[in-house]
């Protein structure tokens, strides 16, 4: 799961160097986006658009995976993982190297409805 946090919060969580690196990459990627797609990496405070301290940067927070299996009764499971710093860096590097149009929502693609109907029979 991603969240948008201020530079101050990011520095407290990631440290000065990692936060600076991530903010620079977000700013570079945000500049590449067409005007109608702005805000994917940085959310500018509408009341103070020129005050960079109030901008919010996209930052990986946690991973949640929910499994759902229905067989008369509903069963669900929730998994969360803490990602170490190297994995986090690699994940961000991979995500930032993608073209913005290829980033998608971060969710797996949905199967067509007809495939689900076939499985149920």
PDB file of C-alpha atoms in Angstrom:
ATOM      1  CA  UNK A   1       0.000   0.000   0.000  1.00  0.00           C
ATOM      2  CA  UNK A   2       1.199   3.444  -0.837  1.00  0.00           C
ATOM      3  CA  UNK A   3       0.593   6.631   1.073  1.00  0.00           C
ATOM      4  CA  UNK A   4       1.417  10.262   0.389  1.00  0.00           C
ATOM      5  CA  UNK A   5       3.555  11.797   3.132  1.00  0.00           C
ATOM      6  CA  UNK A   6       5.417  15.072   3.608  1.00  0.00           C
ATOM      7  CA  UNK A   7       9.168  15.392   3.137  1.00  0.00           C
ATOM      8  CA  UNK A   8       9.584  15.749   6.911  1.00  0.00           C
ATOM      9  CA  UNK A   9       7.703  12.484   7.545  1.00  0.00           C
ATOM     10  CA  UNK A  10       9.655  10.735   4.787  1.00  0.00           C
ATOM     11  CA  UNK A  11      13.000  11.856   6.235  1.00  0.00           C
ATOM     12  CA  UNK A  12      11.982  10.597   9.676  1.00  0.00           C
ATOM     13  CA  UNK A  13      10.959   7.232   8.245  1.00  0.00           C
ATOM     14  CA  UNK A  14      13.651   6.636   5.597  1.00  0.00           C
ATOM     15  CA  UNK A  15      16.531   8.859   6.660  1.00  0.00           C
ATOM     16  CA  UNK A  16      17.883  11.938   4.919  1.00  0.00           C
ATOM     17  CA  UNK A  17      19.654  10.226   1.998  1.00  0.00           C
ATOM     18  CA  UNK A  18      16.905   7.805   0.970  1.00  0.00           C
ATOM     19  CA  UNK A  19      14.216  10.454   1.336  1.00  0.00           C
ATOM     20  CA  UNK A  20      16.184  12.938  -0.777  1.00  0.00           C
ATOM     21  CA  UNK A  21      16.772  10.298  -3.459  1.00  0.00           C
ATOM     22  CA  UNK A  22      13.099   9.310  -3.572  1.00  0.00           C
ATOM     23  CA  UNK A  23      11.882  12.923  -3.683  1.00  0.00           C
ATOM     24  CA  UNK A  24      14.285  13.748  -6.531  1.00  0.00           C
ATOM     25  CA  UNK A  25      13.079  10.731  -8.536  1.00  0.00           C
ATOM     26  CA  UNK A  26       9.443  11.633  -7.893  1.00  0.00           C
ATOM     27  CA  UNK A  27      10.037  15.227  -8.993  1.00  0.00           C
ATOM     28  CA  UNK A  28      11.800  14.045 -12.176  1.00  0.00           C
ATOM     29  CA  UNK A  29       9.019  11.575 -12.993  1.00  0.00           C
ATOM     30  CA  UNK A  30       6.297  14.105 -12.225  1.00  0.00           C
ATOM     31  CA  UNK A  31       7.860  16.552 -14.724  1.00  0.00           C
ATOM     32  CA  UNK A  32       7.627  13.900 -17.449  1.00  0.00           C
ATOM     33  CA  UNK A  33       3.876  13.472 -17.011  1.00  0.00           C
ATOM     34  CA  UNK A  34       1.341  15.328 -19.153  1.00  0.00           C
ATOM     35  CA  UNK A  35      -0.672  17.959 -17.285  1.00  0.00           C
ATOM     36  CA  UNK A  36      -3.772  15.760 -16.999  1.00  0.00           C
ATOM     37  CA  UNK A  37      -1.763  13.004 -15.227  1.00  0.00           C
ATOM     38  CA  UNK A  38       0.068  15.158 -12.667  1.00  0.00           C
ATOM     39  CA  UNK A  39      -0.220  14.059  -9.055  1.00  0.00           C
ATOM     40  CA  UNK A  40       0.811  10.420  -9.454  1.00  0.00           C
ATOM     41  CA  UNK A  41       4.031  10.917  -7.496  1.00  0.00           C
ATOM     42  CA  UNK A  42       3.562  14.275  -5.751  1.00  0.00           C
ATOM     43  CA  UNK A  43       0.417  15.869  -4.341  1.00  0.00           C
ATOM     44  CA  UNK A  44       0.795  19.634  -4.164  1.00  0.00           C
ATOM     45  CA  UNK A  45      -1.064  21.390  -1.352  1.00  0.00           C
ATOM     46  CA  UNK A  46      -3.756  23.425  -3.181  1.00  0.00           C
ATOM     47  CA  UNK A  47      -3.730  26.163  -0.538  1.00  0.00           C
ATOM     48  CA  UNK A  48       0.070  26.571  -0.637  1.00  0.00           C
ATOM     49  CA  UNK A  49       1.218  25.216  -4.024  1.00  0.00           C
ATOM     50  CA  UNK A  50       4.641  26.898  -3.871  1.00  0.00           C
ATOM     51  CA  UNK A  51       5.515  25.645  -0.374  1.00  0.00           C
ATOM     52  CA  UNK A  52       7.392  22.397  -1.035  1.00  0.00           C
ATOM     53  CA  UNK A  53       7.380  21.520   2.675  1.00  0.00           C
ATOM     54  CA  UNK A  54       3.641  20.879   2.407  1.00  0.00           C
ATOM     55  CA  UNK A  55       3.821  18.709  -0.705  1.00  0.00           C
ATOM     56  CA  UNK A  56       3.093  15.015  -0.205  1.00  0.00           C
ATOM     57  CA  UNK A  57       5.243  12.377  -1.883  1.00  0.00           C
ATOM     58  CA  UNK A  58       4.163   8.863  -2.778  1.00  0.00           C
ATOM     59  CA  UNK A  59       5.812   6.396  -0.411  1.00  0.00           C
ATOM     60  CA  UNK A  60       5.501   2.629   0.045  1.00  0.00           C
ATOM     61  CA  UNK A  61       3.991   1.866   3.440  1.00  0.00           C
ATOM     62  CA  UNK A  62       3.020  -1.781   3.666  1.00  0.00           C
ATOM     63  CA  UNK A  63       1.964  -4.836   1.748  1.00  0.00           C
ATOM     64  CA  UNK A  64      -1.408  -6.443   2.333  1.00  0.00           C
ATOM     65  CA  UNK A  65      -2.566  -9.592   0.643  1.00  0.00           C
ATOM     66  CA  UNK A  66      -6.102 -10.789   1.211  1.00  0.00           C
ATOM     67  CA  UNK A  67      -7.190 -14.269   0.205  1.00  0.00           C
ATOM     68  CA  UNK A  68     -10.826 -15.105  -0.202  1.00  0.00           C
ATOM     69  CA  UNK A  69     -12.313 -18.553  -0.597  1.00  0.00           C
ATOM     70  CA  UNK A  70     -16.058 -19.139  -0.545  1.00  0.00           C
ATOM     71  CA  UNK A  71     -17.433 -22.682  -0.185  1.00  0.00           C
ATOM     72  CA  UNK A  72     -20.672 -22.245   1.720  1.00  0.00           C
ATOM     73  CA  UNK A  73     -18.963 -20.225   4.428  1.00  0.00           C
ATOM     74  CA  UNK A  74     -16.692 -17.325   3.809  1.00  0.00           C
ATOM     75  CA  UNK A  75     -13.059 -17.563   4.816  1.00  0.00           C
ATOM     76  CA  UNK A  76     -10.584 -14.735   4.511  1.00  0.00           C
ATOM     77  CA  UNK A  77      -6.991 -14.153   5.501  1.00  0.00           C
ATOM     78  CA  UNK A  78      -4.909 -11.044   5.787  1.00  0.00           C
ATOM     79  CA  UNK A  79      -1.128 -10.942   5.450  1.00  0.00           C
ATOM     80  CA  UNK A  80       1.123  -8.009   6.076  1.00  0.00           C
ATOM     81  CA  UNK A  81       4.828  -7.852   5.504  1.00  0.00           C
ATOM     82  CA  UNK A  82       7.544  -5.513   6.638  1.00  0.00           C
ATOM     83  CA  UNK A  83       9.972  -4.827   3.825  1.00  0.00           C
ATOM     84  CA  UNK A  84      13.640  -4.355   4.602  1.00  0.00           C
ATOM     85  CA  UNK A  85      15.474  -1.311   3.252  1.00  0.00           C
ATOM     86  CA  UNK A  86      17.214  -3.107   0.344  1.00  0.00           C
ATOM     87  CA  UNK A  87      13.973  -4.706  -0.859  1.00  0.00           C
ATOM     88  CA  UNK A  88      12.256  -1.338  -0.543  1.00  0.00           C
ATOM     89  CA  UNK A  89      14.970   0.343  -2.625  1.00  0.00           C
ATOM     90  CA  UNK A  90      14.796  -2.356  -5.301  1.00  0.00           C
ATOM     91  CA  UNK A  91      11.009  -2.134  -5.438  1.00  0.00           C
ATOM     92  CA  UNK A  92      11.107   1.640  -5.827  1.00  0.00           C
ATOM     93  CA  UNK A  93      13.844   1.457  -8.458  1.00  0.00           C
ATOM     94  CA  UNK A  94      11.800  -1.046 -10.468  1.00  0.00           C
ATOM     95  CA  UNK A  95       8.652   1.063 -10.163  1.00  0.00           C
ATOM     96  CA  UNK A  96      10.427   4.297 -11.064  1.00  0.00           C
ATOM     97  CA  UNK A  97      12.056   2.759 -14.150  1.00  0.00           C
ATOM     98  CA  UNK A  98       8.626   1.937 -15.618  1.00  0.00           C
ATOM     99  CA  UNK A  99       6.995   4.427 -17.913  1.00  0.00           C
ATOM    100  CA  UNK A 100       4.254   6.307 -16.019  1.00  0.00           C
ATOM    101  CA  UNK A 101       1.588   4.895 -18.337  1.00  0.00           C
ATOM    102  CA  UNK A 102       2.693   1.344 -17.429  1.00  0.00           C
ATOM    103  CA  UNK A 103       2.478   1.813 -13.659  1.00  0.00           C
ATOM    104  CA  UNK A 104      -1.230   1.026 -13.480  1.00  0.00           C
ATOM    105  CA  UNK A 105      -3.036   0.831 -10.180  1.00  0.00           C
ATOM    106  CA  UNK A 106      -0.636  -1.634  -8.548  1.00  0.00           C
ATOM    107  CA  UNK A 107      -3.398  -4.238  -8.447  1.00  0.00           C
ATOM    108  CA  UNK A 108      -3.324  -7.514 -10.380  1.00  0.00           C
ATOM    109  CA  UNK A 109      -5.375  -7.539 -13.578  1.00  0.00           C
ATOM    110  CA  UNK A 110      -8.966  -8.705 -13.201  1.00  0.00           C
ATOM    111  CA  UNK A 111     -10.008 -11.871 -14.992  1.00  0.00           C
ATOM    112  CA  UNK A 112     -12.968 -11.581 -17.355  1.00  0.00           C
ATOM    113  CA  UNK A 113     -16.315 -12.433 -15.763  1.00  0.00           C
ATOM    114  CA  UNK A 114     -16.843 -15.422 -18.076  1.00  0.00           C
ATOM    115  CA  UNK A 115     -13.703 -17.123 -16.728  1.00  0.00           C
ATOM    116  CA  UNK A 116     -15.112 -16.982 -13.212  1.00  0.00           C
ATOM    117  CA  UNK A 117     -18.390 -18.515 -14.355  1.00  0.00           C
ATOM    118  CA  UNK A 118     -16.538 -21.446 -15.926  1.00  0.00           C
ATOM    119  CA  UNK A 119     -14.693 -22.161 -12.664  1.00  0.00           C
ATOM    120  CA  UNK A 120     -17.914 -22.179 -10.635  1.00  0.00           C
ATOM    121  CA  UNK A 121     -19.485 -24.949 -12.755  1.00  0.00           C
TER     122      UNK A 121
END
